[in-house]
Amino acid sequence: MFIWDIISYFICTSSIPLIIMLMDIEGTNYPETITSTYVLLVVYGFAGTFLVYFLCQFFNSSILAFGVLTIFSFTIGVISVMIERVIPQVVQVIRFLRVIPFYNLIKGFNVILTDGYTMSLKLRCLELTSPDKCNFSRVDNIYALKKNCIGRELLMTATVGVISLIMLVIQEVFGRKIRSFLRPIGWMLACINPDFSPDREVEDSDVVRERERITRSFNSASRTEAVVLRSIGKAYKGNVAVRSLTLGIPKNECFGLLGVNGAGKTTTFS
């Protein structure tokens, strides 16, 4: 899934320079402007993708995470850049927003377009009058780490991407070892409180309701229902296949388990 997201993003991004050249909008159709725009988008895609993947673990679904983060980043990025243009004094105050990739993207676009329009005005002026009257100052290197350049935005965006990548690697490589190390503590707590489930992940609302129903009326459910399971689990060589499953199956009811591949359905029935 991650590889597909990266490939699809870069395919779409690679078409943007062609679109800019075909549209031929004044101030955006210069080689320097097109190149810097593409570089900014590539770095943003790198950072944004890793950041969203890392933050997805704090949401119930990846779609919800992507939607919330996109809306938040877009709102903060656009509003903050607009405020900077109206009140330049707040630039130092909201400098911390550079940790948001979309803020750097919007700010970088603003710098690139300003530089492109300055170049366009200078060329138009040279057509009408002498060079000494066309005093339009432009930066020598738009990638420099200084004001009116995109170097700072690129550096901060890339830094966020690298940090997010490192956190993802730590989560994937060492997360299981950390959970395995802490699991005995969790099972000790489970012995004290059966409702406690070590390594519990975000659960669907119907799963939570069923656990609460069985927990509240466990004794009566044991008499009235055909099957009652409470906090059962199964692990193979440290890998958890079924984690703290609690449910009740009423008598004379057709019952089935639904879940993705590897969710533990077969293990539960076995």
PDB file of C-alpha atoms in Angstrom:
ATOM      1  CA  MET A   1       0.000   0.000   0.000  1.00  0.00           C
ATOM      2  CA  PHE A   2       2.800   2.384   0.895  1.00  0.00           C
ATOM      3  CA  ILE A   3       4.709   1.676  -2.332  1.00  0.00           C
ATOM      4  CA  TRP A   4       1.549   2.262  -4.346  1.00  0.00           C
ATOM      5  CA  ASP A   5       0.935   5.601  -2.604  1.00  0.00           C
ATOM      6  CA  ILE A   6       4.491   6.729  -3.371  1.00  0.00           C
ATOM      7  CA  ILE A   7       4.312   5.622  -7.023  1.00  0.00           C
ATOM      8  CA  SER A   8       0.909   7.211  -7.646  1.00  0.00           C
ATOM      9  CA  TYR A   9       1.994  10.474  -6.011  1.00  0.00           C
ATOM     10  CA  PHE A  10       5.168  10.778  -8.066  1.00  0.00           C
ATOM     11  CA  ILE A  11       3.303   9.912 -11.278  1.00  0.00           C
ATOM     12  CA  CYS A  12       0.884  12.771 -10.612  1.00  0.00           C
ATOM     13  CA  THR A  13       3.704  15.084  -9.549  1.00  0.00           C
ATOM     14  CA  SER A  14       5.722  14.362 -12.693  1.00  0.00           C
ATOM     15  CA  SER A  15       2.829  15.569 -14.819  1.00  0.00           C
ATOM     16  CA  ILE A  16       2.724  19.003 -13.144  1.00  0.00           C
ATOM     17  CA  PRO A  17       5.724  20.498 -15.027  1.00  0.00           C
ATOM     18  CA  LEU A  18       4.098  19.481 -18.307  1.00  0.00           C
ATOM     19  CA  ILE A  19       0.794  21.051 -17.242  1.00  0.00           C
ATOM     20  CA  ILE A  20       2.560  24.292 -16.282  1.00  0.00           C
ATOM     21  CA  MET A  21       4.304  24.465 -19.662  1.00  0.00           C
ATOM     22  CA  LEU A  22       1.081  23.750 -21.556  1.00  0.00           C
ATOM     23  CA  MET A  23      -0.870  26.396 -19.626  1.00  0.00           C
ATOM     24  CA  ASP A  24       1.891  28.943 -20.344  1.00  0.00           C
ATOM     25  CA  ILE A  25       0.870  31.308 -17.527  1.00  0.00           C
ATOM     26  CA  GLU A  26       3.066  34.368 -17.235  1.00  0.00           C
ATOM     27  CA  GLY A  27       5.412  34.148 -14.272  1.00  0.00           C
ATOM     28  CA  THR A  28       5.212  30.355 -13.971  1.00  0.00           C
ATOM     29  CA  ASN A  29       6.576  29.096 -17.283  1.00  0.00           C
ATOM     30  CA  TYR A  30      10.275  29.742 -16.680  1.00  0.00           C
ATOM     31  CA  PRO A  31      12.637  26.748 -16.317  1.00  0.00           C
ATOM     32  CA  GLU A  32      13.761  27.893 -12.855  1.00  0.00           C
ATOM     33  CA  THR A  33      10.159  28.226 -11.674  1.00  0.00           C
ATOM     34  CA  ILE A  34       9.103  24.837 -13.045  1.00  0.00           C
ATOM     35  CA  THR A  35      12.155  23.064 -11.607  1.00  0.00           C
ATOM     36  CA  SER A  36      11.820  24.580  -8.137  1.00  0.00           C
ATOM     37  CA  THR A  37       8.093  23.791  -8.090  1.00  0.00           C
ATOM     38  CA  TYR A  38       8.784  20.149  -8.922  1.00  0.00           C
ATOM     39  CA  VAL A  39      11.517  19.871  -6.286  1.00  0.00           C
ATOM     40  CA  LEU A  40       9.222  21.383  -3.652  1.00  0.00           C
ATOM     41  CA  LEU A  41       6.426  18.934  -4.520  1.00  0.00           C
ATOM     42  CA  VAL A  42       8.774  15.934  -4.419  1.00  0.00           C
ATOM     43  CA  VAL A  43      10.122  16.828  -0.975  1.00  0.00           C
ATOM     44  CA  TYR A  44       6.592  17.546   0.276  1.00  0.00           C
ATOM     45  CA  GLY A  45       5.390  14.159  -0.999  1.00  0.00           C
ATOM     46  CA  PHE A  46       8.257  12.403   0.755  1.00  0.00           C
ATOM     47  CA  ALA A  47       7.583  14.099   4.088  1.00  0.00           C
ATOM     48  CA  GLY A  48       3.792  14.145   3.886  1.00  0.00           C
ATOM     49  CA  THR A  49       3.483  10.447   3.066  1.00  0.00           C
ATOM     50  CA  PHE A  50       5.727   9.266   5.899  1.00  0.00           C
ATOM     51  CA  LEU A  51       4.103  11.676   8.354  1.00  0.00           C
ATOM     52  CA  VAL A  52       0.562  10.526   7.522  1.00  0.00           C
ATOM     53  CA  TYR A  53       1.565   6.857   7.771  1.00  0.00           C
ATOM     54  CA  PHE A  54       3.118   7.472  11.167  1.00  0.00           C
ATOM     55  CA  LEU A  55       0.128   9.435  12.510  1.00  0.00           C
ATOM     56  CA  CYS A  56      -2.373   6.866  11.210  1.00  0.00           C
ATOM     57  CA  GLN A  57      -1.753   4.738  14.305  1.00  0.00           C
ATOM     58  CA  PHE A  58      -3.509   7.386  16.408  1.00  0.00           C
ATOM     59  CA  PHE A  59      -6.755   7.147  14.390  1.00  0.00           C
ATOM     60  CA  ASN A  60      -9.385   4.469  13.930  1.00  0.00           C
ATOM     61  CA  SER A  61      -8.745   4.261  10.181  1.00  0.00           C
ATOM     62  CA  SER A  62      -6.220   5.485   7.650  1.00  0.00           C
ATOM     63  CA  ILE A  63      -8.961   7.254   5.657  1.00  0.00           C
ATOM     64  CA  LEU A  64     -10.005   9.242   8.723  1.00  0.00           C
ATOM     65  CA  ALA A  65      -6.374  10.062   9.476  1.00  0.00           C
ATOM     66  CA  PHE A  66      -5.718  11.265   5.946  1.00  0.00           C
ATOM     67  CA  GLY A  67      -8.867  13.399   5.923  1.00  0.00           C
ATOM     68  CA  VAL A  68      -8.259  15.018   9.303  1.00  0.00           C
ATOM     69  CA  LEU A  69      -4.564  15.676   8.664  1.00  0.00           C
ATOM     70  CA  THR A  70      -5.216  17.061   5.183  1.00  0.00           C
ATOM     71  CA  ILE A  71      -7.920  19.459   6.365  1.00  0.00           C
ATOM     72  CA  PHE A  72      -5.842  20.540   9.365  1.00  0.00           C
ATOM     73  CA  SER A  73      -2.668  21.060   7.317  1.00  0.00           C
ATOM     74  CA  PHE A  74      -4.494  22.898   4.538  1.00  0.00           C
ATOM     75  CA  THR A  75      -6.281  25.215   6.960  1.00  0.00           C
ATOM     76  CA  ILE A  76      -3.185  25.998   9.022  1.00  0.00           C
ATOM     77  CA  GLY A  77      -0.992  26.420   5.941  1.00  0.00           C
ATOM     78  CA  VAL A  78      -3.264  28.765   4.019  1.00  0.00           C
ATOM     79  CA  ILE A  79      -4.370  30.870   6.981  1.00  0.00           C
ATOM     80  CA  SER A  80      -0.854  31.289   8.369  1.00  0.00           C
ATOM     81  CA  VAL A  81       0.604  32.364   5.020  1.00  0.00           C
ATOM     82  CA  MET A  82      -2.228  34.877   4.561  1.00  0.00           C
ATOM     83  CA  ILE A  83      -1.600  36.270   8.038  1.00  0.00           C
ATOM     84  CA  GLU A  84       2.105  36.619   7.259  1.00  0.00           C
ATOM     85  CA  ARG A  85       1.324  38.679   4.174  1.00  0.00           C
ATOM     86  CA  VAL A  86      -1.003  40.996   6.097  1.00  0.00           C
ATOM     87  CA  ILE A  87       0.969  41.164   9.363  1.00  0.00           C
ATOM     88  CA  PRO A  88       4.666  40.493   8.646  1.00  0.00           C
ATOM     89  CA  GLN A  89       5.524  40.911  12.334  1.00  0.00           C
ATOM     90  CA  VAL A  90       3.985  37.507  13.178  1.00  0.00           C
ATOM     91  CA  VAL A  91       6.559  35.608  11.114  1.00  0.00           C
ATOM     92  CA  GLN A  92       8.818  35.092  14.117  1.00  0.00           C
ATOM     93  CA  VAL A  93       5.865  34.037  16.279  1.00  0.00           C
ATOM     94  CA  ILE A  94       4.556  31.268  13.995  1.00  0.00           C
ATOM     95  CA  ARG A  95       7.951  29.940  12.978  1.00  0.00           C
ATOM     96  CA  PHE A  96       7.101  26.654  14.734  1.00  0.00           C
ATOM     97  CA  LEU A  97       4.590  25.932  11.941  1.00  0.00           C
ATOM     98  CA  ARG A  98       7.516  24.881   9.761  1.00  0.00           C
ATOM     99  CA  VAL A  99       7.075  21.390  11.207  1.00  0.00           C
ATOM    100  CA  ILE A 100       3.870  21.130   9.127  1.00  0.00           C
ATOM    101  CA  PRO A 101       4.817  20.072   5.569  1.00  0.00           C
ATOM    102  CA  PHE A 102       1.784  21.738   3.984  1.00  0.00           C
ATOM    103  CA  TYR A 103       2.716  25.066   5.568  1.00  0.00           C
ATOM    104  CA  ASN A 104       6.146  24.817   3.945  1.00  0.00           C
ATOM    105  CA  LEU A 105       4.522  23.844   0.652  1.00  0.00           C
ATOM    106  CA  ILE A 106       2.247  26.898   0.581  1.00  0.00           C
ATOM    107  CA  LYS A 107       5.024  29.205   1.731  1.00  0.00           C
ATOM    108  CA  GLY A 108       7.381  27.747  -0.874  1.00  0.00           C
ATOM    109  CA  PHE A 109       4.816  28.235  -3.639  1.00  0.00           C
ATOM    110  CA  ASN A 110       4.424  31.829  -2.538  1.00  0.00           C
ATOM    111  CA  VAL A 111       8.182  32.420  -2.824  1.00  0.00           C
ATOM    112  CA  ILE A 112       8.414  30.695  -6.212  1.00  0.00           C
ATOM    113  CA  LEU A 113       5.500  32.618  -7.704  1.00  0.00           C
ATOM    114  CA  THR A 114       6.833  35.915  -6.365  1.00  0.00           C
ATOM    115  CA  ASP A 115      10.204  35.207  -7.951  1.00  0.00           C
ATOM    116  CA  GLY A 116       8.568  34.174 -11.217  1.00  0.00           C
ATOM    117  CA  TYR A 117       6.437  37.296 -11.446  1.00  0.00           C
ATOM    118  CA  THR A 118       9.472  39.446 -10.603  1.00  0.00           C
ATOM    119  CA  MET A 119      11.345  37.848 -13.484  1.00  0.00           C
ATOM    120  CA  SER A 120       8.373  38.433 -15.776  1.00  0.00           C
ATOM    121  CA  LEU A 121       8.170  42.109 -14.812  1.00  0.00           C
ATOM    122  CA  LYS A 122      11.891  42.542 -15.357  1.00  0.00           C
ATOM    123  CA  LEU A 123      11.747  41.027 -18.844  1.00  0.00           C
ATOM    124  CA  ARG A 124       8.738  43.175 -19.709  1.00  0.00           C
ATOM    125  CA  CYS A 125      10.560  46.266 -18.443  1.00  0.00           C
ATOM    126  CA  LEU A 126      13.648  45.447 -20.521  1.00  0.00           C
ATOM    127  CA  GLU A 127      11.463  45.351 -23.617  1.00  0.00           C
ATOM    128  CA  LEU A 128      10.175  48.857 -22.953  1.00  0.00           C
ATOM    129  CA  THR A 129      13.105  50.756 -21.509  1.00  0.00           C
ATOM    130  CA  SER A 130      16.801  50.628 -20.682  1.00  0.00           C
ATOM    131  CA  PRO A 131      18.285  48.098 -18.183  1.00  0.00           C
ATOM    132  CA  ASP A 132      19.296  50.796 -15.679  1.00  0.00           C
ATOM    133  CA  LYS A 133      15.617  51.573 -15.085  1.00  0.00           C
ATOM    134  CA  CYS A 134      14.622  47.957 -14.468  1.00  0.00           C
ATOM    135  CA  ASN A 135      15.742  47.550 -10.885  1.00  0.00           C
ATOM    136  CA  PHE A 136      13.828  44.406 -10.018  1.00  0.00           C
ATOM    137  CA  SER A 137      15.844  42.463  -7.464  1.00  0.00           C
ATOM    138  CA  ARG A 138      15.788  38.665  -7.635  1.00  0.00           C
ATOM    139  CA  VAL A 139      17.580  36.045  -5.590  1.00  0.00           C
ATOM    140  CA  ASP A 140      20.631  34.445  -7.160  1.00  0.00           C
ATOM    141  CA  ASN A 141      19.819  30.997  -5.787  1.00  0.00           C
ATOM    142  CA  ILE A 142      16.220  30.216  -4.910  1.00  0.00           C
ATOM    143  CA  TYR A 143      17.336  27.136  -2.947  1.00  0.00           C
ATOM    144  CA  ALA A 144      19.438  29.188  -0.515  1.00  0.00           C
ATOM    145  CA  LEU A 145      18.743  29.094   3.238  1.00  0.00           C
ATOM    146  CA  LYS A 146      17.673  32.711   3.528  1.00  0.00           C
ATOM    147  CA  LYS A 147      14.668  34.975   3.216  1.00  0.00           C
ATOM    148  CA  ASN A 148      12.718  34.947  -0.069  1.00  0.00           C
ATOM    149  CA  CYS A 149      14.160  31.516  -0.911  1.00  0.00           C
ATOM    150  CA  ILE A 150      12.749  28.016  -0.453  1.00  0.00           C
ATOM    151  CA  GLY A 151      15.826  26.448   1.149  1.00  0.00           C
ATOM    152  CA  ARG A 152      14.421  26.650   4.678  1.00  0.00           C
ATOM    153  CA  GLU A 153      11.104  25.169   3.618  1.00  0.00           C
ATOM    154  CA  LEU A 154      12.828  22.306   1.796  1.00  0.00           C
ATOM    155  CA  LEU A 155      15.144  21.622   4.736  1.00  0.00           C
ATOM    156  CA  MET A 156      12.370  21.597   7.355  1.00  0.00           C
ATOM    157  CA  THR A 157      10.059  19.493   5.190  1.00  0.00           C
ATOM    158  CA  ALA A 158      12.801  16.952   4.498  1.00  0.00           C
ATOM    159  CA  THR A 159      13.664  16.862   8.216  1.00  0.00           C
ATOM    160  CA  VAL A 160      10.049  16.079   9.122  1.00  0.00           C
ATOM    161  CA  GLY A 161      10.065  13.314   6.507  1.00  0.00           C
ATOM    162  CA  VAL A 162      13.279  11.760   7.836  1.00  0.00           C
ATOM    163  CA  ILE A 163      12.050  11.878  11.445  1.00  0.00           C
ATOM    164  CA  SER A 164       8.718  10.310  10.436  1.00  0.00           C
ATOM    165  CA  LEU A 165      10.557   7.571   8.520  1.00  0.00           C
ATOM    166  CA  ILE A 166      12.768   6.826  11.528  1.00  0.00           C
ATOM    167  CA  MET A 167       9.721   6.632  13.803  1.00  0.00           C
ATOM    168  CA  LEU A 168       8.019   4.249  11.368  1.00  0.00           C
ATOM    169  CA  VAL A 169      11.088   2.013  11.255  1.00  0.00           C
ATOM    170  CA  ILE A 170      11.326   1.987  15.051  1.00  0.00           C
ATOM    171  CA  GLN A 171       7.652   1.143  15.297  1.00  0.00           C
ATOM    172  CA  GLU A 172       7.889  -1.722  12.784  1.00  0.00           C
ATOM    173  CA  VAL A 173      11.235  -3.181  13.880  1.00  0.00           C
ATOM    174  CA  PHE A 174      11.272  -2.618  17.627  1.00  0.00           C
ATOM    175  CA  GLY A 175       7.567  -2.126  18.371  1.00  0.00           C
ATOM    176  CA  ARG A 176       6.887  -5.838  18.640  1.00  0.00           C
ATOM    177  CA  LYS A 177       9.930  -6.371  20.873  1.00  0.00           C
ATOM    178  CA  ILE A 178       8.823  -3.566  23.165  1.00  0.00           C
ATOM    179  CA  ARG A 179       5.304  -4.986  23.338  1.00  0.00           C
ATOM    180  CA  SER A 180       6.710  -8.474  24.023  1.00  0.00           C
ATOM    181  CA  PHE A 181       8.851  -7.095  26.829  1.00  0.00           C
ATOM    182  CA  LEU A 182       5.844  -5.355  28.416  1.00  0.00           C
ATOM    183  CA  ARG A 183       3.362  -8.181  27.774  1.00  0.00           C
ATOM    184  CA  PRO A 184       4.052 -10.069  31.064  1.00  0.00           C
ATOM    185  CA  ILE A 185       3.128  -6.928  32.968  1.00  0.00           C
ATOM    186  CA  GLY A 186      -0.059  -6.725  30.949  1.00  0.00           C
ATOM    187  CA  TRP A 187      -1.031 -10.307  31.683  1.00  0.00           C
ATOM    188  CA  MET A 188      -0.368  -9.744  35.388  1.00  0.00           C
ATOM    189  CA  LEU A 189      -2.781  -6.817  35.277  1.00  0.00           C
ATOM    190  CA  ALA A 190      -5.247  -8.989  33.383  1.00  0.00           C
ATOM    191  CA  CYS A 191      -5.188 -11.521  36.213  1.00  0.00           C
ATOM    192  CA  ILE A 192      -6.089  -8.755  38.639  1.00  0.00           C
ATOM    193  CA  ASN A 193      -8.669  -7.139  36.341  1.00  0.00           C
ATOM    194  CA  PRO A 194     -10.167  -9.442  33.657  1.00  0.00           C
ATOM    195  CA  ASP A 195     -11.447  -6.426  31.767  1.00  0.00           C
ATOM    196  CA  PHE A 196      -7.892  -5.273  31.132  1.00  0.00           C
ATOM    197  CA  SER A 197      -6.485  -6.357  27.765  1.00  0.00           C
ATOM    198  CA  PRO A 198      -2.727  -5.933  27.183  1.00  0.00           C
ATOM    199  CA  ASP A 199      -1.744  -4.582  23.782  1.00  0.00           C
ATOM    200  CA  ARG A 200      -5.336  -3.554  23.155  1.00  0.00           C
ATOM    201  CA  GLU A 201      -5.732  -1.699  19.903  1.00  0.00           C
ATOM    202  CA  VAL A 202      -8.516   0.618  18.812  1.00  0.00           C
ATOM    203  CA  GLU A 203     -11.656  -1.517  18.576  1.00  0.00           C
ATOM    204  CA  ASP A 204     -14.904  -1.159  16.694  1.00  0.00           C
ATOM    205  CA  SER A 205     -17.877   0.060  18.684  1.00  0.00           C
ATOM    206  CA  ASP A 206     -19.799  -3.222  18.281  1.00  0.00           C
ATOM    207  CA  VAL A 207     -16.824  -5.171  19.688  1.00  0.00           C
ATOM    208  CA  VAL A 208     -16.723  -2.871  22.707  1.00  0.00           C
ATOM    209  CA  ARG A 209     -20.486  -3.227  23.261  1.00  0.00           C
ATOM    210  CA  GLU A 210     -20.297  -7.021  23.122  1.00  0.00           C
ATOM    211  CA  ARG A 211     -17.421  -7.111  25.625  1.00  0.00           C
ATOM    212  CA  GLU A 212     -19.325  -4.817  27.981  1.00  0.00           C
ATOM    213  CA  ARG A 213     -22.479  -6.949  27.641  1.00  0.00           C
ATOM    214  CA  ILE A 214     -20.693 -10.158  28.527  1.00  0.00           C
ATOM    215  CA  THR A 215     -18.698  -8.530  31.323  1.00  0.00           C
ATOM    216  CA  ARG A 216     -21.797  -7.057  32.986  1.00  0.00           C
ATOM    217  CA  SER A 217     -23.847 -10.253  32.840  1.00  0.00           C
ATOM    218  CA  PHE A 218     -21.252 -13.019  32.672  1.00  0.00           C
ATOM    219  CA  ASN A 219     -22.954 -15.360  35.138  1.00  0.00           C
ATOM    220  CA  SER A 220     -26.389 -15.111  33.559  1.00  0.00           C
ATOM    221  CA  ALA A 221     -24.945 -15.286  30.031  1.00  0.00           C
ATOM    222  CA  SER A 222     -23.195 -18.553  30.917  1.00  0.00           C
ATOM    223  CA  ARG A 223     -26.611 -20.086  31.621  1.00  0.00           C
ATOM    224  CA  THR A 224     -28.654 -18.574  28.816  1.00  0.00           C
ATOM    225  CA  GLU A 225     -26.219 -18.589  25.881  1.00  0.00           C
ATOM    226  CA  ALA A 226     -24.792 -21.523  23.982  1.00  0.00           C
ATOM    227  CA  VAL A 227     -21.200 -20.289  24.019  1.00  0.00           C
ATOM    228  CA  VAL A 228     -19.565 -17.604  26.146  1.00  0.00           C
ATOM    229  CA  LEU A 229     -15.946 -16.516  25.614  1.00  0.00           C
ATOM    230  CA  ARG A 230     -14.222 -14.085  27.918  1.00  0.00           C
ATOM    231  CA  SER A 231     -10.770 -12.618  27.281  1.00  0.00           C
ATOM    232  CA  ILE A 232      -9.424 -15.643  25.435  1.00  0.00           C
ATOM    233  CA  GLY A 233      -6.215 -15.383  23.452  1.00  0.00           C
ATOM    234  CA  LYS A 234      -3.680 -17.363  21.477  1.00  0.00           C
ATOM    235  CA  ALA A 235      -0.053 -16.651  20.619  1.00  0.00           C
ATOM    236  CA  TYR A 236       2.472 -18.459  18.441  1.00  0.00           C
ATOM    237  CA  LYS A 237       6.137 -17.882  19.330  1.00  0.00           C
ATOM    238  CA  GLY A 238       5.387 -14.451  20.704  1.00  0.00           C
ATOM    239  CA  ASN A 239       3.102 -13.442  17.819  1.00  0.00           C
ATOM    240  CA  VAL A 240      -0.446 -12.800  19.013  1.00  0.00           C
ATOM    241  CA  ALA A 241      -3.051 -14.449  16.788  1.00  0.00           C
ATOM    242  CA  VAL A 242      -6.118 -13.817  18.980  1.00  0.00           C
ATOM    243  CA  ARG A 243      -6.098 -11.062  21.568  1.00  0.00           C
ATOM    244  CA  SER A 244      -8.585 -10.856  24.451  1.00  0.00           C
ATOM    245  CA  LEU A 245     -11.665 -12.074  22.552  1.00  0.00           C
ATOM    246  CA  THR A 246     -14.943 -11.711  24.446  1.00  0.00           C
ATOM    247  CA  LEU A 247     -18.331 -12.644  22.990  1.00  0.00           C
ATOM    248  CA  GLY A 248     -21.521 -14.575  23.582  1.00  0.00           C
ATOM    249  CA  ILE A 249     -23.454 -16.763  21.119  1.00  0.00           C
ATOM    250  CA  PRO A 250     -27.160 -17.134  21.958  1.00  0.00           C
ATOM    251  CA  LYS A 251     -28.834 -20.513  21.605  1.00  0.00           C
ATOM    252  CA  ASN A 252     -30.450 -21.385  18.238  1.00  0.00           C
ATOM    253  CA  GLU A 253     -28.506 -18.630  16.488  1.00  0.00           C
ATOM    254  CA  CYS A 254     -26.401 -18.910  13.333  1.00  0.00           C
ATOM    255  CA  PHE A 255     -23.037 -17.339  14.120  1.00  0.00           C
ATOM    256  CA  GLY A 256     -20.067 -16.363  11.982  1.00  0.00           C
ATOM    257  CA  LEU A 257     -16.867 -14.347  12.292  1.00  0.00           C
ATOM    258  CA  LEU A 258     -15.987 -11.657   9.784  1.00  0.00           C
ATOM    259  CA  GLY A 259     -12.510 -10.204   9.376  1.00  0.00           C
ATOM    260  CA  VAL A 260      -9.599  -9.628   7.055  1.00  0.00           C
ATOM    261  CA  ASN A 261      -7.017 -12.322   6.325  1.00  0.00           C
ATOM    262  CA  GLY A 262      -4.931 -12.965   9.392  1.00  0.00           C
ATOM    263  CA  ALA A 263      -7.470 -11.546  11.834  1.00  0.00           C
ATOM    264  CA  GLY A 264      -7.581 -14.836  13.803  1.00  0.00           C
ATOM    265  CA  LYS A 265     -10.921 -16.323  12.683  1.00  0.00           C
ATOM    266  CA  THR A 266      -9.646 -19.864  12.098  1.00  0.00           C
ATOM    267  CA  THR A 267      -7.542 -19.761  15.252  1.00  0.00           C
ATOM    268  CA  THR A 268     -10.606 -18.764  17.294  1.00  0.00           C
ATOM    269  CA  PHE A 269     -12.701 -21.691  16.035  1.00  0.00           C
ATOM    270  CA  SER A 270      -9.839 -24.144  16.452  1.00  0.00           C
TER     271      SER A 270
END
